[in-house]
């Protein structure tokens, strides 16, 4: 008679990373304001094994202007969230999503003519 197989010692990691509803509310709130301002037109969401990505487009058939990334492996180091520009430059990284997205909200502030 063989012994039963033990349960895994830690929590089972998810097969893919995804945004939580509260995170999506924050992101979609910013997205709605940018669409109303005429800056953004389309978005895409990718849920991969190591990263979840919210991509923002000016037009439908082009490269994303910005990518909002969630990387759980970096939560103890540089921060869980990052905003990446079209050229791959990381504009902001941190643990608080609202603070990271402020780099994009600055684009809404314009002088009144």
PDB file of C-alpha atoms in Angstrom:
ATOM      1  CA  UNK A   1       0.000   0.000   0.000  1.00  0.00           C
ATOM      2  CA  UNK A   2       1.397   3.396  -0.966  1.00  0.00           C
ATOM      3  CA  UNK A   3       1.039   6.598   1.023  1.00  0.00           C
ATOM      4  CA  UNK A   4      -1.354   9.263  -0.271  1.00  0.00           C
ATOM      5  CA  UNK A   5       0.041  12.129  -2.305  1.00  0.00           C
ATOM      6  CA  UNK A   6       0.457  15.195  -0.046  1.00  0.00           C
ATOM      7  CA  UNK A   7      -1.171  18.501  -0.861  1.00  0.00           C
ATOM      8  CA  UNK A   8       1.091  21.263  -2.153  1.00  0.00           C
ATOM      9  CA  UNK A   9       2.696  23.203   0.679  1.00  0.00           C
ATOM     10  CA  UNK A  10       1.877  26.701  -0.612  1.00  0.00           C
ATOM     11  CA  UNK A  11      -0.881  28.353  -2.562  1.00  0.00           C
ATOM     12  CA  UNK A  12      -1.198  27.238  -6.162  1.00  0.00           C
ATOM     13  CA  UNK A  13      -0.028  30.027  -8.472  1.00  0.00           C
ATOM     14  CA  UNK A  14      -2.614  31.106 -11.052  1.00  0.00           C
ATOM     15  CA  UNK A  15      -2.125  29.880 -14.601  1.00  0.00           C
ATOM     16  CA  UNK A  16      -2.360  33.455 -15.847  1.00  0.00           C
ATOM     17  CA  UNK A  17      -2.181  36.956 -14.430  1.00  0.00           C
ATOM     18  CA  UNK A  18      -5.278  39.156 -14.740  1.00  0.00           C
ATOM     19  CA  UNK A  19      -6.460  42.535 -13.535  1.00  0.00           C
ATOM     20  CA  UNK A  20      -8.848  42.564 -10.573  1.00  0.00           C
ATOM     21  CA  UNK A  21     -12.164  44.402 -10.883  1.00  0.00           C
ATOM     22  CA  UNK A  22     -10.985  47.306  -8.706  1.00  0.00           C
ATOM     23  CA  UNK A  23      -7.842  47.682 -10.826  1.00  0.00           C
ATOM     24  CA  UNK A  24      -9.916  47.697 -14.011  1.00  0.00           C
ATOM     25  CA  UNK A  25     -12.234  50.347 -12.542  1.00  0.00           C
ATOM     26  CA  UNK A  26      -9.260  52.665 -11.987  1.00  0.00           C
ATOM     27  CA  UNK A  27      -7.831  51.992 -15.457  1.00  0.00           C
ATOM     28  CA  UNK A  28     -11.167  52.326 -17.271  1.00  0.00           C
ATOM     29  CA  UNK A  29     -11.930  55.568 -15.427  1.00  0.00           C
ATOM     30  CA  UNK A  30      -8.739  57.090 -16.837  1.00  0.00           C
ATOM     31  CA  UNK A  31      -9.465  55.533 -20.235  1.00  0.00           C
ATOM     32  CA  UNK A  32     -12.931  57.111 -20.356  1.00  0.00           C
ATOM     33  CA  UNK A  33     -11.540  60.561 -19.560  1.00  0.00           C
ATOM     34  CA  UNK A  34      -8.872  60.229 -22.242  1.00  0.00           C
ATOM     35  CA  UNK A  35     -11.444  59.097 -24.832  1.00  0.00           C
ATOM     36  CA  UNK A  36     -13.613  62.100 -23.944  1.00  0.00           C
ATOM     37  CA  UNK A  37     -10.572  64.336 -24.447  1.00  0.00           C
ATOM     38  CA  UNK A  38     -10.000  62.787 -27.885  1.00  0.00           C
ATOM     39  CA  UNK A  39      -6.587  61.307 -27.029  1.00  0.00           C
ATOM     40  CA  UNK A  40      -7.344  57.583 -27.064  1.00  0.00           C
ATOM     41  CA  UNK A  41      -9.647  55.507 -29.261  1.00  0.00           C
ATOM     42  CA  UNK A  42      -9.247  51.796 -28.498  1.00  0.00           C
ATOM     43  CA  UNK A  43      -7.812  49.364 -25.979  1.00  0.00           C
ATOM     44  CA  UNK A  44      -6.847  45.723 -25.622  1.00  0.00           C
ATOM     45  CA  UNK A  45      -6.344  43.459 -22.631  1.00  0.00           C
ATOM     46  CA  UNK A  46      -3.907  40.536 -22.571  1.00  0.00           C
ATOM     47  CA  UNK A  47      -3.738  38.064 -19.695  1.00  0.00           C
ATOM     48  CA  UNK A  48      -0.533  36.047 -19.965  1.00  0.00           C
ATOM     49  CA  UNK A  49       1.308  33.693 -17.623  1.00  0.00           C
ATOM     50  CA  UNK A  50       3.654  36.305 -16.092  1.00  0.00           C
ATOM     51  CA  UNK A  51       1.999  39.619 -16.931  1.00  0.00           C
ATOM     52  CA  UNK A  52      -1.377  41.257 -17.531  1.00  0.00           C
ATOM     53  CA  UNK A  53      -1.320  44.103 -20.050  1.00  0.00           C
ATOM     54  CA  UNK A  54      -3.857  46.859 -20.763  1.00  0.00           C
ATOM     55  CA  UNK A  55      -2.810  48.392 -24.096  1.00  0.00           C
ATOM     56  CA  UNK A  56      -4.065  51.807 -25.231  1.00  0.00           C
ATOM     57  CA  UNK A  57      -4.304  52.769 -28.907  1.00  0.00           C
ATOM     58  CA  UNK A  58      -4.825  56.053 -30.720  1.00  0.00           C
ATOM     59  CA  UNK A  59      -6.225  54.183 -33.721  1.00  0.00           C
ATOM     60  CA  UNK A  60      -7.349  50.585 -33.941  1.00  0.00           C
ATOM     61  CA  UNK A  61      -4.697  49.206 -36.303  1.00  0.00           C
ATOM     62  CA  UNK A  62      -1.424  50.483 -34.899  1.00  0.00           C
ATOM     63  CA  UNK A  63       1.035  49.853 -32.094  1.00  0.00           C
ATOM     64  CA  UNK A  64      -0.159  50.759 -28.600  1.00  0.00           C
ATOM     65  CA  UNK A  65       0.632  54.246 -27.314  1.00  0.00           C
ATOM     66  CA  UNK A  66       0.954  52.972 -23.760  1.00  0.00           C
ATOM     67  CA  UNK A  67       0.892  49.663 -21.949  1.00  0.00           C
ATOM     68  CA  UNK A  68      -0.241  49.399 -18.348  1.00  0.00           C
ATOM     69  CA  UNK A  69       1.381  46.240 -17.008  1.00  0.00           C
ATOM     70  CA  UNK A  70       0.805  44.185 -13.890  1.00  0.00           C
ATOM     71  CA  UNK A  71       3.748  41.926 -12.990  1.00  0.00           C
ATOM     72  CA  UNK A  72       3.231  40.053  -9.689  1.00  0.00           C
ATOM     73  CA  UNK A  73       6.847  38.839  -9.630  1.00  0.00           C
ATOM     74  CA  UNK A  74       8.065  42.445  -9.216  1.00  0.00           C
ATOM     75  CA  UNK A  75       5.709  43.330  -6.332  1.00  0.00           C
ATOM     76  CA  UNK A  76       8.477  43.047  -3.720  1.00  0.00           C
ATOM     77  CA  UNK A  77      11.090  44.878  -5.783  1.00  0.00           C
ATOM     78  CA  UNK A  78      10.242  47.691  -8.169  1.00  0.00           C
ATOM     79  CA  UNK A  79       6.474  47.575  -7.927  1.00  0.00           C
ATOM     80  CA  UNK A  80       3.589  45.563  -9.236  1.00  0.00           C
ATOM     81  CA  UNK A  81       2.457  48.108 -11.864  1.00  0.00           C
ATOM     82  CA  UNK A  82       4.239  49.884 -14.705  1.00  0.00           C
ATOM     83  CA  UNK A  83       3.348  52.267 -17.527  1.00  0.00           C
ATOM     84  CA  UNK A  84       5.385  51.603 -20.658  1.00  0.00           C
ATOM     85  CA  UNK A  85       5.541  53.983 -23.643  1.00  0.00           C
ATOM     86  CA  UNK A  86       5.373  53.010 -27.311  1.00  0.00           C
ATOM     87  CA  UNK A  87       9.168  52.849 -27.600  1.00  0.00           C
ATOM     88  CA  UNK A  88       9.508  50.507 -24.601  1.00  0.00           C
ATOM     89  CA  UNK A  89      10.588  53.181 -22.120  1.00  0.00           C
ATOM     90  CA  UNK A  90       9.155  52.662 -18.626  1.00  0.00           C
ATOM     91  CA  UNK A  91       7.497  55.958 -17.684  1.00  0.00           C
ATOM     92  CA  UNK A  92       6.510  55.041 -14.125  1.00  0.00           C
ATOM     93  CA  UNK A  93       6.654  51.982 -11.897  1.00  0.00           C
ATOM     94  CA  UNK A  94       5.265  51.445  -8.430  1.00  0.00           C
ATOM     95  CA  UNK A  95       3.087  49.605  -5.947  1.00  0.00           C
ATOM     96  CA  UNK A  96       0.044  51.920  -6.133  1.00  0.00           C
ATOM     97  CA  UNK A  97      -1.899  51.834  -9.422  1.00  0.00           C
ATOM     98  CA  UNK A  98      -3.390  55.308  -9.022  1.00  0.00           C
ATOM     99  CA  UNK A  99       0.046  56.838  -8.410  1.00  0.00           C
ATOM    100  CA  UNK A 100       1.491  55.043 -11.438  1.00  0.00           C
ATOM    101  CA  UNK A 101      -1.343  56.234 -13.711  1.00  0.00           C
ATOM    102  CA  UNK A 102      -0.794  59.882 -12.743  1.00  0.00           C
ATOM    103  CA  UNK A 103       1.946  60.025 -15.363  1.00  0.00           C
ATOM    104  CA  UNK A 104      -0.799  59.606 -17.995  1.00  0.00           C
ATOM    105  CA  UNK A 105      -3.263  61.994 -16.332  1.00  0.00           C
ATOM    106  CA  UNK A 106      -0.828  64.852 -16.848  1.00  0.00           C
ATOM    107  CA  UNK A 107      -1.657  64.643 -20.542  1.00  0.00           C
ATOM    108  CA  UNK A 108      -5.232  65.742 -19.711  1.00  0.00           C
ATOM    109  CA  UNK A 109      -4.028  69.033 -18.244  1.00  0.00           C
ATOM    110  CA  UNK A 110      -3.836  71.607 -21.008  1.00  0.00           C
ATOM    111  CA  UNK A 111      -3.831  75.391 -21.057  1.00  0.00           C
ATOM    112  CA  UNK A 112      -7.166  76.977 -21.970  1.00  0.00           C
ATOM    113  CA  UNK A 113      -7.039  79.087 -25.117  1.00  0.00           C
TER     114      UNK A 113
END
